Amino acid sequence: MSNQLIIPGFLTRLSESIVSNRFLKISLGNYQGAETGLKNVYARRVMIKRAEMLSFTYRYKTRDIIKNFPLDEGTALIGEFIGSGFKICTLFTTEGEVIVEYNKKQLLSIRERTLSHTVQPVLTHNKEKKRIIQPSGKTYLQELKISDAEGNVFKNAQDKYRQINQYIEILSSLIKELPEGRINKVADMGSGKGYLTFALYDYLHHVLKLDTKVTGVEYREDLVALCNGVALRSGFDQLDFVQGTIADYTVGAIDLLIALHACDTATDDAIYKGIQAGAQLIVVAPCCHKQIRREMEKNKVKNELSFLTRYGIFMERQAEMVTDGIRALVLEYFGYKTRAFEFISDVHTPKNVLVVGIRIKAEAASGRAEESRKAEIRQKIAESKAYFGIGYHHLERLAGLDAEL
Ligand SMILES: C[S@@+](CC[C@H](N)C(=O)[O-])C[C@H]1O[C@@H](n2cnc3c(N)ncnc32)[C@H](O)[C@@H]1O
């Protein structure tokens, strides 16, 4: 059969496999064309804005480029590729492979390989993986201007939506680690416009099917009124927002405390409320770290790190790390195991560190070993403060750990 007949025949097989939902992917290899660095091209079927397309990955030596085409254009493009540089092209379907290949005399042949079992096709979306918080039918996402009534996420809200989901994914895996497992009550300190409070409520109630009470604490009256209205219209009857400062909030018993970007020492207030409430899980994303920076600048201690901290930016980073490092020590003192990690890309915000405490010791833990563990932590905090020239750390003071050892 001549090359002129083989290519259209192959493209018909390709179109048929797409129409009958048997198409898995197509690959083009052994490139001998003019484009420098190009090695392979792969195409798979994707859904973009509710339209099916072929997504092509162009593999170069040092990078990949992705281009999407409507199905008919993509199919035609594969025909062009076979005629212009790629020496082999394989169509993968649920039932097997169809391969077209040039021989040394530049004649095309077509052959088939049938699978002994069928494979299920997967139609992926090239932009969004399946998110925990799905946007359709969510009043709160509409009212907070994340999505429209049809559940389409607005272009300018994509980052926020992604961030909400990343955050819920992290919380979801932390919740699964909890030794006691139950989440009866949650407090979100400095809840702001409530993006994350609503999403967490949605996740706890509608994904985990829990009947958790969630409270947002926020000192801006307008935001509290806005969020209570949205909660009402969303039918979230176990969610409320209260106006006031974190420090003045009477916390009671809670299982999970979160505080995302609560300013400066408000994060310390929040952590301390979590400790007092015996929260199983405390998750904070600290914001500005002014209190410790002021202490360090005031006392100007000379140490091995002074060659760094003479620069404002390094001083700022050091203040952040020291503030959060001491916060983690205080949490450990109270029986929490701690973690600190980046939770979203720093493209979105440089304030992207999460400090997490998971309670592993009962509040009433006692005994000589426990006493010496706590004494060691207090010693470590005292030494760090002396080294960095810190008179006091707000959380340490709240917790009463700054008294003489
Ligand atoms: C940067 S916003 C973050 C809002 C929300 N947590 C989020 O991540 O989308 C910080 C919020 O905390 C509130 N806030 C700061 N300090 C507070 C305090 N001490 N008591 C109560 N609310 C506070 C501010 O009014 C603001 O709405």
Short mmCIF file of C-alpha atoms and ligand atoms in Angstrom, two decimals:
data_model
loop_
_atom_site.label_atom_id
_atom_site.label_comp_id
_atom_site.label_asym_id
_atom_site.label_seq_id
_atom_site.Cartn_x
_atom_site.Cartn_y
_atom_site.Cartn_z
CA MET A 1 0.00 0.00 0.00
CA SER A 2 1.39 3.45 -0.83
CA ASN A 3 2.20 6.09 1.79
CA GLN A 4 -0.63 8.25 0.38
CA LEU A 5 -3.16 5.57 1.32
CA ILE A 6 -1.68 4.50 4.62
CA ILE A 7 -1.77 7.92 6.28
CA PRO A 8 -5.48 8.66 5.61
CA GLY A 9 -6.37 5.09 6.63
CA PHE A 10 -4.48 5.51 9.89
CA LEU A 11 -6.14 8.88 10.58
CA THR A 12 -9.54 7.29 10.04
CA ARG A 13 -8.63 4.64 12.64
CA LEU A 14 -7.62 7.45 14.97
CA SER A 15 -10.90 9.37 14.49
CA GLU A 16 -12.93 6.19 14.95
CA SER A 17 -11.15 5.37 18.18
CA ILE A 18 -11.93 8.87 19.50
CA VAL A 19 -15.59 8.75 18.46
CA SER A 20 -16.08 5.29 19.96
CA ASN A 21 -14.28 6.29 23.16
CA ARG A 22 -11.53 3.67 22.65
CA PHE A 23 -8.71 6.22 22.22
CA LEU A 24 -6.05 6.28 24.96
CA LYS A 25 -3.16 8.27 23.50
CA ILE A 26 -0.96 8.65 20.45
CA SER A 27 2.81 8.96 20.29
CA LEU A 28 5.17 10.08 17.54
CA GLY A 29 8.85 9.20 17.73
CA ASN A 30 12.19 8.73 15.93
CA TYR A 31 12.07 12.35 14.80
CA GLN A 32 14.34 13.21 11.88
CA GLY A 33 12.85 16.53 10.86
CA ALA A 34 14.21 20.07 10.85
CA GLU A 35 13.18 21.25 14.32
CA THR A 36 16.21 21.39 16.60
CA GLY A 37 15.98 19.46 19.87
CA LEU A 38 12.53 17.94 19.22
CA LYS A 39 12.44 14.28 20.26
CA ASN A 40 8.86 13.03 20.62
CA VAL A 41 5.29 14.23 20.56
CA TYR A 42 2.46 12.71 22.60
CA ALA A 43 -1.22 13.55 22.44
CA ARG A 44 -4.05 12.66 24.79
CA ARG A 45 -7.68 13.64 24.98
CA VAL A 46 -8.60 16.38 27.47
CA MET A 47 -11.62 18.44 28.41
CA ILE A 48 -11.07 22.18 28.26
CA LYS A 49 -13.94 24.51 29.06
CA ARG A 50 -16.35 21.66 28.41
CA ALA A 51 -14.94 20.97 24.93
CA GLU A 52 -12.98 17.84 24.06
CA MET A 53 -9.56 18.55 22.62
CA LEU A 54 -6.29 16.82 21.86
CA SER A 55 -3.48 17.99 24.11
CA PHE A 56 -0.06 17.65 22.50
CA THR A 57 3.14 17.44 24.53
CA TYR A 58 6.17 18.35 22.43
CA ARG A 59 9.21 16.79 24.13
CA TYR A 60 12.42 18.69 23.48
CA LYS A 61 15.82 17.77 24.89
CA THR A 62 15.54 20.29 27.71
CA ARG A 63 11.85 21.18 27.97
CA ASP A 64 8.27 20.19 27.19
CA ILE A 65 5.77 22.39 25.36
CA ILE A 66 2.04 21.72 25.55
CA LYS A 67 -0.43 22.81 22.86
CA ASN A 68 -4.13 22.00 22.68
CA PHE A 69 -6.17 21.59 19.50
CA PRO A 70 -9.79 20.78 18.65
CA LEU A 71 -10.15 17.09 17.79
CA ASP A 72 -10.31 17.55 13.99
CA GLU A 73 -7.32 19.94 13.89
CA GLY A 74 -5.35 17.66 16.18
CA THR A 75 -6.07 14.65 13.99
CA ALA A 76 -4.96 16.55 10.87
CA LEU A 77 -1.80 17.64 12.67
CA ILE A 78 -0.87 14.03 13.38
CA GLY A 79 -1.16 13.36 9.65
CA GLU A 80 1.23 16.25 8.98
CA PHE A 81 3.68 14.99 11.59
CA ILE A 82 3.79 11.51 10.05
CA GLY A 83 4.60 13.09 6.71
CA SER A 84 7.23 15.49 8.02
CA GLY A 85 9.91 14.04 10.22
CA PHE A 86 8.44 11.48 12.65
CA LYS A 87 9.33 8.00 11.51
CA ILE A 88 7.02 6.08 13.79
CA CYS A 89 3.56 6.82 15.15
CA THR A 90 1.63 4.59 17.57
CA LEU A 91 -2.05 4.85 18.31
CA PHE A 92 -2.94 3.32 21.70
CA THR A 93 -6.55 2.24 22.12
CA THR A 94 -8.44 0.29 24.75
CA GLU A 95 -7.96 -2.81 22.63
CA GLY A 96 -4.40 -2.53 21.38
CA GLU A 97 -1.95 -0.55 19.27
CA VAL A 98 -1.90 0.52 15.63
CA ILE A 99 1.59 1.42 14.45
CA VAL A 100 2.68 3.19 11.27
CA GLU A 101 6.41 3.22 10.56
CA TYR A 102 8.76 4.23 7.76
CA ASN A 103 11.40 1.74 6.59
CA LYS A 104 14.86 2.66 5.24
CA LYS A 105 13.40 3.23 1.77
CA GLN A 106 10.93 5.73 3.27
CA LEU A 107 7.99 3.39 2.67
CA LEU A 108 5.29 3.32 5.31
CA SER A 109 3.90 0.13 6.76
CA ILE A 110 1.03 -0.33 9.17
CA ARG A 111 0.75 -3.10 11.74
CA GLU A 112 -1.39 -3.89 14.76
CA ARG A 113 -0.93 -5.39 18.18
CA THR A 114 -4.02 -6.55 20.05
CA LEU A 115 -4.14 -6.49 23.85
CA SER A 116 -5.24 -9.58 25.72
CA HIS A 117 -7.40 -7.35 28.00
CA THR A 118 -9.13 -4.01 27.44
CA VAL A 119 -8.06 -0.81 29.20
CA GLN A 120 -10.41 1.98 30.36
CA PRO A 121 -9.90 5.40 28.71
CA VAL A 122 -9.45 8.37 31.01
CA LEU A 123 -10.60 11.80 29.93
CA THR A 124 -8.57 14.28 31.89
CA HIS A 125 -8.75 18.02 32.15
CA ASN A 126 -5.48 19.61 31.24
CA LYS A 127 -5.77 22.47 33.69
CA GLU A 128 -7.58 21.39 36.80
CA LYS A 129 -7.15 18.13 38.59
CA LYS A 130 -10.25 17.01 40.45
CA ARG A 131 -10.47 19.31 43.43
CA ILE A 132 -11.81 18.41 46.87
CA ILE A 133 -13.99 21.52 46.87
CA GLN A 134 -16.05 21.28 43.73
CA PRO A 135 -17.41 24.65 42.61
CA SER A 136 -20.88 23.71 41.37
CA GLY A 137 -23.88 24.51 43.55
CA LYS A 138 -21.82 26.32 46.19
CA THR A 139 -23.57 29.48 47.38
CA TYR A 140 -20.55 30.60 49.39
CA LEU A 141 -18.22 30.40 46.38
CA GLN A 142 -20.67 32.49 44.38
CA GLU A 143 -21.14 35.08 47.09
CA LEU A 144 -17.40 35.34 47.71
CA LYS A 145 -16.97 35.89 43.93
CA ILE A 146 -14.98 32.73 43.32
CA SER A 147 -17.44 31.13 40.90
CA ASP A 148 -20.57 31.94 38.91
CA ALA A 149 -23.99 30.32 39.37
CA GLU A 150 -23.06 27.54 36.90
CA GLY A 151 -20.02 26.62 38.97
CA ASN A 152 -17.41 28.12 36.62
CA VAL A 153 -14.49 29.52 38.59
CA PHE A 154 -13.81 33.11 37.51
CA LYS A 155 -10.49 33.66 35.77
CA ASN A 156 -9.33 36.16 38.37
CA ALA A 157 -10.29 33.78 41.20
CA GLN A 158 -8.40 30.73 39.92
CA ASP A 159 -5.45 31.25 42.27
CA LYS A 160 -7.69 31.72 45.27
CA TYR A 161 -9.71 28.61 44.37
CA ARG A 162 -6.53 26.55 43.94
CA GLN A 163 -5.19 27.88 47.23
CA ILE A 164 -8.41 26.98 49.07
CA ASN A 165 -8.21 23.45 47.71
CA GLN A 166 -4.54 23.02 48.52
CA TYR A 167 -5.22 24.13 52.03
CA ILE A 168 -8.16 21.72 52.42
CA GLU A 169 -6.03 18.90 51.00
CA ILE A 170 -3.37 19.57 53.63
CA LEU A 171 -5.93 19.76 56.43
CA SER A 172 -7.59 16.62 55.18
CA SER A 173 -4.38 14.62 55.47
CA LEU A 174 -3.60 16.11 58.88
CA ILE A 175 -7.09 15.26 60.15
CA LYS A 176 -6.58 11.66 59.01
CA GLU A 177 -3.48 11.49 61.23
CA LEU A 178 -5.28 12.52 64.39
CA PRO A 179 -5.08 9.87 67.07
CA GLU A 180 -8.54 10.71 68.43
CA GLY A 181 -10.09 11.20 65.03
CA ARG A 182 -13.13 13.21 66.06
CA ILE A 183 -13.61 16.85 65.03
CA ASN A 184 -16.54 18.25 66.99
CA LYS A 185 -15.52 21.87 67.14
CA VAL A 186 -13.26 24.08 65.04
CA ALA A 187 -12.14 27.69 65.55
CA ASP A 188 -10.70 29.81 62.75
CA MET A 189 -8.89 32.75 64.29
CA GLY A 190 -8.72 35.91 62.17
CA SER A 191 -11.15 34.40 59.66
CA GLY A 192 -11.27 37.50 57.43
CA LYS A 193 -13.64 37.04 54.50
CA GLY A 194 -14.03 33.39 55.44
CA TYR A 195 -12.85 31.74 52.20
CA LEU A 196 -11.11 29.00 54.08
CA THR A 197 -13.63 28.81 56.92
CA PHE A 198 -16.46 28.10 54.48
CA ALA A 199 -14.39 25.60 52.51
CA LEU A 200 -13.37 23.77 55.68
CA TYR A 201 -16.99 23.64 56.85
CA ASP A 202 -18.04 22.36 53.43
CA TYR A 203 -15.32 19.68 53.54
CA LEU A 204 -16.10 18.54 57.10
CA HIS A 205 -19.86 18.42 56.55
CA HIS A 206 -20.20 17.34 52.95
CA VAL A 207 -17.10 15.25 52.28
CA LEU A 208 -16.34 13.78 55.73
CA LYS A 209 -20.05 13.90 56.69
CA LEU A 210 -19.29 15.25 60.17
CA ASP A 211 -21.58 17.49 62.17
CA THR A 212 -18.78 19.81 63.26
CA LYS A 213 -19.42 23.23 64.75
CA VAL A 214 -17.17 25.83 63.14
CA THR A 215 -16.62 29.37 64.45
CA GLY A 216 -14.70 32.16 62.79
CA VAL A 217 -13.28 34.85 65.07
CA GLU A 218 -12.66 38.21 63.44
CA TYR A 219 -12.41 41.76 64.72
CA ARG A 220 -13.71 43.48 61.61
CA GLU A 221 -17.46 43.90 62.09
CA ASP A 222 -18.20 44.25 58.37
CA LEU A 223 -16.54 40.93 57.60
CA VAL A 224 -18.33 39.19 60.46
CA ALA A 225 -21.70 40.48 59.17
CA LEU A 226 -20.85 39.48 55.60
CA CYS A 227 -19.78 35.97 56.59
CA ASN A 228 -22.78 35.35 58.85
CA GLY A 229 -25.04 36.35 55.95
CA VAL A 230 -23.28 33.99 53.55
CA ALA A 231 -23.42 31.16 56.12
CA LEU A 232 -27.17 31.71 56.52
CA ARG A 233 -27.84 31.74 52.79
CA SER A 234 -25.64 28.65 52.34
CA GLY A 235 -27.67 26.75 54.94
CA PHE A 236 -24.51 26.19 57.01
CA ASP A 237 -26.29 26.12 60.34
CA GLN A 238 -23.31 24.92 62.38
CA LEU A 239 -21.13 27.80 61.20
CA ASP A 240 -20.97 31.21 62.81
CA PHE A 241 -18.65 34.20 62.94
CA VAL A 242 -18.09 36.23 66.07
CA GLN A 243 -16.71 39.71 66.32
CA GLY A 244 -13.82 40.35 68.68
CA THR A 245 -10.13 39.83 69.18
CA ILE A 246 -8.55 36.43 69.31
CA ALA A 247 -7.07 37.21 72.70
CA ASP A 248 -10.49 38.01 74.18
CA TYR A 249 -12.32 35.07 72.66
CA THR A 250 -13.53 32.53 75.21
CA VAL A 251 -12.54 29.38 73.54
CA GLY A 252 -13.97 26.38 75.45
CA ALA A 253 -13.02 22.95 74.18
CA ILE A 254 -12.06 22.66 70.52
CA ASP A 255 -10.52 19.93 68.41
CA LEU A 256 -8.99 21.96 65.60
CA LEU A 257 -7.69 25.49 65.64
CA ILE A 258 -6.58 27.30 62.52
CA ALA A 259 -5.22 30.79 62.02
CA LEU A 260 -4.16 31.76 58.55
CA HIS A 261 -2.27 34.98 58.16
CA ALA A 262 -3.44 36.42 61.45
CA CYS A 263 -1.14 39.38 61.86
CA ASP A 264 2.02 39.31 63.98
CA THR A 265 1.29 38.31 67.60
CA ALA A 266 -2.34 37.45 66.75
CA THR A 267 -0.84 34.12 65.63
CA ASP A 268 0.62 33.68 69.13
CA ASP A 269 -2.77 34.52 70.67
CA ALA A 270 -4.34 31.91 68.41
CA ILE A 271 -1.80 29.20 69.21
CA TYR A 272 -2.23 29.83 72.89
CA LYS A 273 -6.01 29.58 72.60
CA GLY A 274 -5.52 26.24 70.85
CA ILE A 275 -3.25 24.98 73.62
CA GLN A 276 -5.69 26.16 76.31
CA ALA A 277 -8.56 24.49 74.47
CA GLY A 278 -6.64 21.21 74.27
CA ALA A 279 -6.99 21.24 70.49
CA GLN A 280 -5.80 18.01 68.87
CA LEU A 281 -4.60 19.93 65.87
CA ILE A 282 -3.29 23.49 65.58
CA VAL A 283 -2.51 24.84 62.13
CA VAL A 284 -1.20 28.36 61.63
CA ALA A 285 0.19 30.24 58.68
CA PRO A 286 2.07 33.06 60.37
CA CYS A 287 1.98 36.49 58.81
CA CYS A 288 4.26 39.40 59.74
CA HIS A 289 6.82 38.69 62.47
CA LYS A 290 7.27 42.20 63.79
CA GLN A 291 7.43 41.50 67.52
CA ILE A 292 10.57 39.37 67.33
CA ARG A 293 12.15 41.53 64.64
CA ARG A 294 11.77 44.57 66.91
CA GLU A 295 13.38 42.66 69.77
CA MET A 296 16.31 41.59 67.62
CA GLU A 297 16.84 45.06 66.22
CA LYS A 298 16.59 46.69 69.62
CA ASN A 299 19.14 44.41 71.26
CA LYS A 300 21.51 44.09 68.28
CA VAL A 301 23.36 41.05 69.59
CA LYS A 302 26.61 40.25 67.77
CA ASN A 303 26.81 36.59 66.85
CA GLU A 304 28.07 34.37 64.03
CA LEU A 305 25.06 35.37 61.97
CA SER A 306 25.65 39.11 62.09
CA PHE A 307 27.24 39.02 58.63
CA LEU A 308 23.78 38.02 57.39
CA THR A 309 21.52 40.12 59.56
CA ARG A 310 23.21 43.37 58.58
CA TYR A 311 20.94 43.05 55.51
CA GLY A 312 17.30 43.97 56.13
CA ILE A 313 15.92 41.12 54.08
CA PHE A 314 17.99 38.48 55.90
CA MET A 315 17.09 40.03 59.23
CA GLU A 316 13.43 39.71 58.25
CA ARG A 317 13.84 36.07 57.23
CA GLN A 318 15.73 35.29 60.39
CA ALA A 319 13.04 36.95 62.52
CA GLU A 320 10.45 34.77 60.76
CA MET A 321 12.34 31.56 61.36
CA VAL A 322 13.20 32.35 64.96
CA THR A 323 9.63 33.43 65.78
CA ASP A 324 8.16 30.27 64.30
CA GLY A 325 10.92 28.04 65.67
CA ILE A 326 10.17 29.22 69.20
CA ARG A 327 6.43 28.80 68.56
CA ALA A 328 7.13 25.19 67.64
CA LEU A 329 9.15 24.70 70.85
CA VAL A 330 6.27 26.08 72.93
CA LEU A 331 3.87 23.70 71.20
CA GLU A 332 6.25 20.82 71.92
CA TYR A 333 6.42 21.86 75.54
CA PHE A 334 2.64 21.38 75.72
CA GLY A 335 2.77 17.90 74.20
CA TYR A 336 2.45 18.60 70.49
CA LYS A 337 4.60 17.16 67.77
CA THR A 338 5.32 19.87 65.25
CA ARG A 339 5.93 20.40 61.57
CA ALA A 340 6.76 23.43 59.47
CA PHE A 341 6.45 23.40 55.69
CA GLU A 342 5.59 25.52 52.68
CA PHE A 343 1.93 25.16 51.79
CA ILE A 344 1.46 27.10 48.57
CA SER A 345 3.86 28.33 45.97
CA ASP A 346 5.60 31.58 46.91
CA VAL A 347 4.28 32.93 43.60
CA HIS A 348 1.00 33.56 45.44
CA THR A 349 2.35 34.93 48.70
CA PRO A 350 5.72 34.90 50.45
CA LYS A 351 3.83 34.16 53.69
CA ASN A 352 3.51 30.55 52.80
CA VAL A 353 4.79 28.57 55.76
CA LEU A 354 2.47 26.43 57.82
CA VAL A 355 3.34 25.59 61.41
CA VAL A 356 1.43 22.55 62.57
CA GLY A 357 1.04 21.04 66.02
CA ILE A 358 -0.54 17.61 66.52
CA ARG A 359 -1.19 16.78 70.16
CA ILE A 360 0.46 13.53 71.11
CA LYS A 361 0.57 13.82 74.90
CA ALA A 362 -2.33 14.16 77.29
CA GLU A 363 -2.41 17.53 79.03
CA ALA A 364 -2.02 15.86 82.37
CA ALA A 365 1.11 13.92 81.39
CA SER A 366 3.49 13.97 84.32
CA GLY A 367 6.45 12.14 85.83
CA ARG A 368 10.18 12.74 85.99
CA ALA A 369 10.81 12.08 82.30
CA GLU A 370 8.09 14.55 81.36
CA GLU A 371 9.50 17.18 83.70
CA SER A 372 12.98 16.86 82.30
CA ARG A 373 11.63 16.96 78.72
CA LYS A 374 9.86 20.22 79.51
CA ALA A 375 12.88 21.66 81.31
CA GLU A 376 15.02 20.91 78.27
CA ILE A 377 12.61 22.76 76.00
CA ARG A 378 12.54 25.79 78.28
CA GLN A 379 16.33 25.75 78.32
CA LYS A 380 16.40 25.65 74.52
CA ILE A 381 14.00 28.59 74.30
CA ALA A 382 16.06 30.59 76.79
CA GLU A 383 19.28 29.89 74.87
CA SER A 384 17.73 30.84 71.55
CA LYS A 385 16.44 34.11 72.97
CA ALA A 386 19.85 34.97 74.37
CA TYR A 387 21.60 34.07 71.13
CA PHE A 388 19.32 36.19 68.97
CA GLY A 389 18.93 39.05 71.44
CA ILE A 390 15.25 38.51 72.17
CA GLY A 391 13.92 39.95 75.42
CA TYR A 392 10.62 38.07 75.21
CA HIS A 393 8.58 36.02 72.78
CA HIS A 394 4.86 36.77 72.88
CA LEU A 395 3.70 33.14 72.93
CA GLU A 396 6.28 32.15 75.50
CA ARG A 397 5.04 34.95 77.72
CA LEU A 398 1.36 34.06 77.21
CA ALA A 399 2.16 30.49 78.19
CA GLY A 400 4.03 31.66 81.28
CA LEU A 401 7.30 30.05 80.17
CA ASP A 402 9.42 33.19 80.43
CA ALA A 403 9.62 33.10 84.21
CA GLU A 404 13.05 32.38 85.75
CA LEU A 405 14.14 28.79 85.17
C1 LIG B 1 -4.73 38.56 56.26
S1 LIG B 1 -6.34 38.31 56.81
C2 LIG B 1 -6.51 36.57 56.61
C3 LIG B 1 -7.93 36.12 56.59
C4 LIG B 1 -8.15 34.61 56.50
N1 LIG B 1 -7.63 33.91 57.64
C5 LIG B 1 -7.55 34.07 55.22
O1 LIG B 1 -6.49 33.43 55.28
O2 LIG B 1 -8.14 34.27 54.16
C6 LIG B 1 -6.16 38.48 58.56
C7 LIG B 1 -7.47 38.69 59.26
O3 LIG B 1 -7.27 38.56 60.64
C8 LIG B 1 -7.95 39.58 61.32
N2 LIG B 1 -7.23 39.78 62.59
C9 LIG B 1 -5.94 40.16 62.72
N3 LIG B 1 -5.60 40.21 64.02
C10 LIG B 1 -6.71 39.87 64.71
C11 LIG B 1 -6.98 39.72 66.09
N4 LIG B 1 -6.04 39.95 67.01
N5 LIG B 1 -8.21 39.35 66.47
C12 LIG B 1 -9.18 39.10 65.53
N6 LIG B 1 -8.97 39.21 64.21
C13 LIG B 1 -7.74 39.59 63.79
C14 LIG B 1 -7.91 40.77 60.38
O4 LIG B 1 -8.97 41.66 60.59
C15 LIG B 1 -8.02 40.07 59.03
O5 LIG B 1 -9.35 39.98 58.61
#
